[in-house]
JSON list of C-alpha atoms in Angstrom, two decimals:
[
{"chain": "A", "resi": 1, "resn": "UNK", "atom": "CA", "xyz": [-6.10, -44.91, -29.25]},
{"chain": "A", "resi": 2, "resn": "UNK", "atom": "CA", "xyz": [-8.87, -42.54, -29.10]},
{"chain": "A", "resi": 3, "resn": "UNK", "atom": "CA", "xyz": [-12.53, -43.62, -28.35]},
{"chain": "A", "resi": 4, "resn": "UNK", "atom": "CA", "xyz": [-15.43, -42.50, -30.75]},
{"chain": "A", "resi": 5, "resn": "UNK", "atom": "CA", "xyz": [-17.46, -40.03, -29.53]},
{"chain": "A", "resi": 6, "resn": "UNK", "atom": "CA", "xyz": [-20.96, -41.06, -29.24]},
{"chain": "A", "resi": 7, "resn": "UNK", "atom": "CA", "xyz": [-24.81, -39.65, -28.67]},
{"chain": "A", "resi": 8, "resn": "UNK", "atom": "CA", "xyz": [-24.96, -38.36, -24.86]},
{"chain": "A", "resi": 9, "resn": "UNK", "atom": "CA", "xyz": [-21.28, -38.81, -24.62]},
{"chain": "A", "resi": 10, "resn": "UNK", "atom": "CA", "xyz": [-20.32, -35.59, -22.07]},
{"chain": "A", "resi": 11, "resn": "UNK", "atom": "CA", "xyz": [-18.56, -32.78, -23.00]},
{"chain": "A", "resi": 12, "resn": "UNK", "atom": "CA", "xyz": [-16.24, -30.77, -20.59]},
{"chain": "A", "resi": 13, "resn": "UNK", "atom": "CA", "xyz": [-19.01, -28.42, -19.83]},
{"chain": "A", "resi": 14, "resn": "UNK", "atom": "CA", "xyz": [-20.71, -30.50, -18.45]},
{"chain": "A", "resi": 15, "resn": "UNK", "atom": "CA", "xyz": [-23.41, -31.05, -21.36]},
{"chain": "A", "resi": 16, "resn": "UNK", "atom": "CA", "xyz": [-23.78, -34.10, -23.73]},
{"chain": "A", "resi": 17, "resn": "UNK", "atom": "CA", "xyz": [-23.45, -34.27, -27.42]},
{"chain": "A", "resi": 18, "resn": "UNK", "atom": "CA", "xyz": [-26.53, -34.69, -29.63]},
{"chain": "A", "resi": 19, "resn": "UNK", "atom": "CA", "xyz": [-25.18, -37.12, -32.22]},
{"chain": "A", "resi": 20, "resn": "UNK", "atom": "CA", "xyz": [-27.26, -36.26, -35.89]},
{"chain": "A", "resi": 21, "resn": "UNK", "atom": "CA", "xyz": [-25.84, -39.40, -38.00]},
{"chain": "A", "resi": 22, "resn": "UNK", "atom": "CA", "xyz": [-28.88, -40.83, -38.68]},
{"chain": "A", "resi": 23, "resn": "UNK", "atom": "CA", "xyz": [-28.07, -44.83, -39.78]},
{"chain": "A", "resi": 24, "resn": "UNK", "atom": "CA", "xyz": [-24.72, -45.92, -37.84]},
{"chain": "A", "resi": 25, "resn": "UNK", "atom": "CA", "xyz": [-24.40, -47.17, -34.15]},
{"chain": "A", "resi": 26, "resn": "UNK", "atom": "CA", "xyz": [-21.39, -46.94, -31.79]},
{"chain": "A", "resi": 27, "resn": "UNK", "atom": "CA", "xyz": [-22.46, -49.33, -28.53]},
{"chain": "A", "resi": 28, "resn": "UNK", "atom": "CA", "xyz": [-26.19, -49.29, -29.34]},
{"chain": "A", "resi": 29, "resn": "UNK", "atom": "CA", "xyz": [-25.55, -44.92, -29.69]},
{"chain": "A", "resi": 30, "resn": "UNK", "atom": "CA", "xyz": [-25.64, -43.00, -32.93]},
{"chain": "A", "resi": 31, "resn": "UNK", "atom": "CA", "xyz": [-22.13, -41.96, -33.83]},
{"chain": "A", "resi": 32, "resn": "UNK", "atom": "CA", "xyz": [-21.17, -38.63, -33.38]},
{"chain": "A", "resi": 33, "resn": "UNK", "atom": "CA", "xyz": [-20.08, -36.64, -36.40]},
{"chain": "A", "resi": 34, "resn": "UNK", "atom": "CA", "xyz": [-18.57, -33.14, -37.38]},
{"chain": "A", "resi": 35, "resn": "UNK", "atom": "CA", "xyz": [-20.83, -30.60, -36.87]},
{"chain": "A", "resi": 36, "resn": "UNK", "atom": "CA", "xyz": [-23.14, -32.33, -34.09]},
{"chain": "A", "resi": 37, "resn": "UNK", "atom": "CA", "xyz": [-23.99, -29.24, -30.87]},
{"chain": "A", "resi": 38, "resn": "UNK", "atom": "CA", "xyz": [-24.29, -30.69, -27.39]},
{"chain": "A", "resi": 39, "resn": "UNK", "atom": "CA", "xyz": [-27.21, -29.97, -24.94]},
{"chain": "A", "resi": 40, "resn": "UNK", "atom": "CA", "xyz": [-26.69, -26.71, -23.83]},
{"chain": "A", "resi": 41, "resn": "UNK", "atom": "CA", "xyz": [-27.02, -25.79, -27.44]},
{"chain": "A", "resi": 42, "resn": "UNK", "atom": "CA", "xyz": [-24.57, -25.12, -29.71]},
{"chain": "A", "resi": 43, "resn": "UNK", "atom": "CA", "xyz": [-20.98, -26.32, -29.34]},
{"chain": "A", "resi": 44, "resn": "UNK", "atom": "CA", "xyz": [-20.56, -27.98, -32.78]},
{"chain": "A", "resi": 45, "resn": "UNK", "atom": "CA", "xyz": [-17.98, -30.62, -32.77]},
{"chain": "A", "resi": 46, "resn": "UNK", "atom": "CA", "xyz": [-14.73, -30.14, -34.95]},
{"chain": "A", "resi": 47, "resn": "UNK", "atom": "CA", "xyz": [-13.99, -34.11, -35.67]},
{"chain": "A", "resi": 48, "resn": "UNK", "atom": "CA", "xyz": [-9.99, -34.33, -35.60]},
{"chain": "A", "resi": 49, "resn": "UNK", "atom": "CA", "xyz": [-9.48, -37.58, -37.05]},
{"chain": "A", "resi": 50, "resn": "UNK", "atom": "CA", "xyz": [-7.85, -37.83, -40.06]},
{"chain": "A", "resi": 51, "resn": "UNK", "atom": "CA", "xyz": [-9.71, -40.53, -42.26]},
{"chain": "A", "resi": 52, "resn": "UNK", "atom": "CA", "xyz": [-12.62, -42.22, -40.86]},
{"chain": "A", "resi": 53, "resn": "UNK", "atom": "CA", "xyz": [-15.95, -40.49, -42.49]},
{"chain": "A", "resi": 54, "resn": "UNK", "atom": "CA", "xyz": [-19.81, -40.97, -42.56]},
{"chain": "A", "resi": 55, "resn": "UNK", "atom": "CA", "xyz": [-22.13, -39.75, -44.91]},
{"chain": "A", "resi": 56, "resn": "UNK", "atom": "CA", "xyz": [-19.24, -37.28, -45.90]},
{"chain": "A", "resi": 57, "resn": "UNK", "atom": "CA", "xyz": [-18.12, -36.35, -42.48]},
{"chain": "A", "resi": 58, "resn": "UNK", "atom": "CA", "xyz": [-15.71, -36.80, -39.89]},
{"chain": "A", "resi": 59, "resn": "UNK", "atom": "CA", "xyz": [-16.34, -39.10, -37.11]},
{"chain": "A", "resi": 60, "resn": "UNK", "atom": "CA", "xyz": [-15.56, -37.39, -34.26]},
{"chain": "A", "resi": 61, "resn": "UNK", "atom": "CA", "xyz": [-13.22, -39.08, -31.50]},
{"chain": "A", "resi": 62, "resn": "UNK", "atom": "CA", "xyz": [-12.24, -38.23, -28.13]},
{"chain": "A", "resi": 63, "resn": "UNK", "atom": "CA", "xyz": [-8.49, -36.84, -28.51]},
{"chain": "A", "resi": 64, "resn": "UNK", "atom": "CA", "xyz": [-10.54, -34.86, -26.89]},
{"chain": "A", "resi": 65, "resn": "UNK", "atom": "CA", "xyz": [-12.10, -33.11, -29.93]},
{"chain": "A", "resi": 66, "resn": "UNK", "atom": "CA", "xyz": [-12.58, -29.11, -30.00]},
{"chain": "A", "resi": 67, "resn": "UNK", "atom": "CA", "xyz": [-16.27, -27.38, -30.29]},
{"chain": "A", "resi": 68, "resn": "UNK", "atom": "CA", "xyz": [-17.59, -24.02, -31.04]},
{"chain": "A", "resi": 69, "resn": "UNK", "atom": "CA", "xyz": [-18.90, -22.16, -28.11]},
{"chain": "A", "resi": 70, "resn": "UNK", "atom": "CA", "xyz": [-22.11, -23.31, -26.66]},
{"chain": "A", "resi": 71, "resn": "UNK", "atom": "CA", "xyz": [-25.32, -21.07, -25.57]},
{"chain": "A", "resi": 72, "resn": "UNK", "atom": "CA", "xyz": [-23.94, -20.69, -22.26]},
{"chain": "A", "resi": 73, "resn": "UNK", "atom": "CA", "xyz": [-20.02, -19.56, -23.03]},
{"chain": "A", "resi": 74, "resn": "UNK", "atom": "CA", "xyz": [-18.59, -16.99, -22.11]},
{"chain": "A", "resi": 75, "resn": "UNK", "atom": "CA", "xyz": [-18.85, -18.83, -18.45]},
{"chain": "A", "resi": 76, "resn": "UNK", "atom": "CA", "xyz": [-15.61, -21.17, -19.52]},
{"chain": "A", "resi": 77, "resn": "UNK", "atom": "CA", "xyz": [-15.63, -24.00, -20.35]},
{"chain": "A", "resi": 78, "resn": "UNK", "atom": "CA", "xyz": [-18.79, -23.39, -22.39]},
{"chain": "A", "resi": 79, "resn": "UNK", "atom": "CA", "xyz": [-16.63, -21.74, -25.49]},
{"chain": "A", "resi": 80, "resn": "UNK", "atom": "CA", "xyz": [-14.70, -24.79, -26.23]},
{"chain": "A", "resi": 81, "resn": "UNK", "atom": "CA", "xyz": [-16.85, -27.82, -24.63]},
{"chain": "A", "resi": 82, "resn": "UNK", "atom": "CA", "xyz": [-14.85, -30.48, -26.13]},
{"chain": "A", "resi": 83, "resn": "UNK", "atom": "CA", "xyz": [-15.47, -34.26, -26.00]},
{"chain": "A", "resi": 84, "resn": "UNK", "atom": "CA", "xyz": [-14.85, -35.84, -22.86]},
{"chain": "A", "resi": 85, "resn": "UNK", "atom": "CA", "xyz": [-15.79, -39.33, -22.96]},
{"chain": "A", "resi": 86, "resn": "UNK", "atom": "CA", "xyz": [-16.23, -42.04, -25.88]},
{"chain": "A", "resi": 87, "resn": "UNK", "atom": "CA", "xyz": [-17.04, -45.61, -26.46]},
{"chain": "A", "resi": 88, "resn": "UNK", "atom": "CA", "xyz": [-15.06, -47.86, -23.87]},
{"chain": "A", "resi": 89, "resn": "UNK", "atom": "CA", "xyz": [-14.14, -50.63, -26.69]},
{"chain": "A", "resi": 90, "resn": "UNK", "atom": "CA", "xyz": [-14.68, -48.79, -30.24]},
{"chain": "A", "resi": 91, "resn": "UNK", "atom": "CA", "xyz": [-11.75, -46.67, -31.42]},
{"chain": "A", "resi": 92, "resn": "UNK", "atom": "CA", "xyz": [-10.32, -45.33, -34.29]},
{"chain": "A", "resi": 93, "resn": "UNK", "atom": "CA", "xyz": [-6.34, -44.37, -34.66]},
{"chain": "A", "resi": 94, "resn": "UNK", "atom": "CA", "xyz": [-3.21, -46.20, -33.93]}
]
C-alpha cells in the first residue's frame, strides 16, 4: 500500500514538498495535496490516487507520485521530482 505523502517528505531531486492543506495532519505533518511545489520551487505534485480527497483535492501518495518540473530542471531529475518518501504507518490503497 502506498504511504501518504507528507510536508518535508523528499522528492527524488533531492528537495522536499511544501504541503499547502491547511487543517489536516499526517504524523504531526500537514498532508500533502495535488498541486503542492517542493523546495526548489516548483514541481507541483500530480496526486495519483483514485478517491481519497481534501478540501476538493487529491491526497497525494507515494506510488511514487509524478510532479511538474521544478526551478532547477532541466538538470534531471528536477523535471519530474516525484515523491519519494511518505508516512511510515498512514496509507491509503489496497
Amino acid at each position: 500500500m502506498p504511504a501518504v505523502h507528507r510536508d518535508t517528505d523528499p522528492r527524488s531531486c533531492g528537495a522536499k514538498t511544501v504541503a499547502a492543506c491547511p487543517n489536516v495532519y499526517t504524523n504531526n505533518l500537514l498532508t500533502a495535496i495535488d498541486g503542492n511545489g517542493n523546495t526548489h520551487g516548483g514541481g507541483s505534485l500530480n496526486a495519483a490516487n483514485p478517491n481519497v480527497y481534501i478540501g476538493g483535492k487529491l491526497v497525494v501518495i507515494n506510488a511514487p507520485n509524478s510532479a511538474s518540473p521544478d526551478a532547477l530542471c532541466p538538470i534531471p531529475p528536477h523535471c519530474n521530482p516525484k515523491t519519494a518518501g511518505g508516512s511510515p504507518n498512514v496509507f491509503i490503497g489496497g
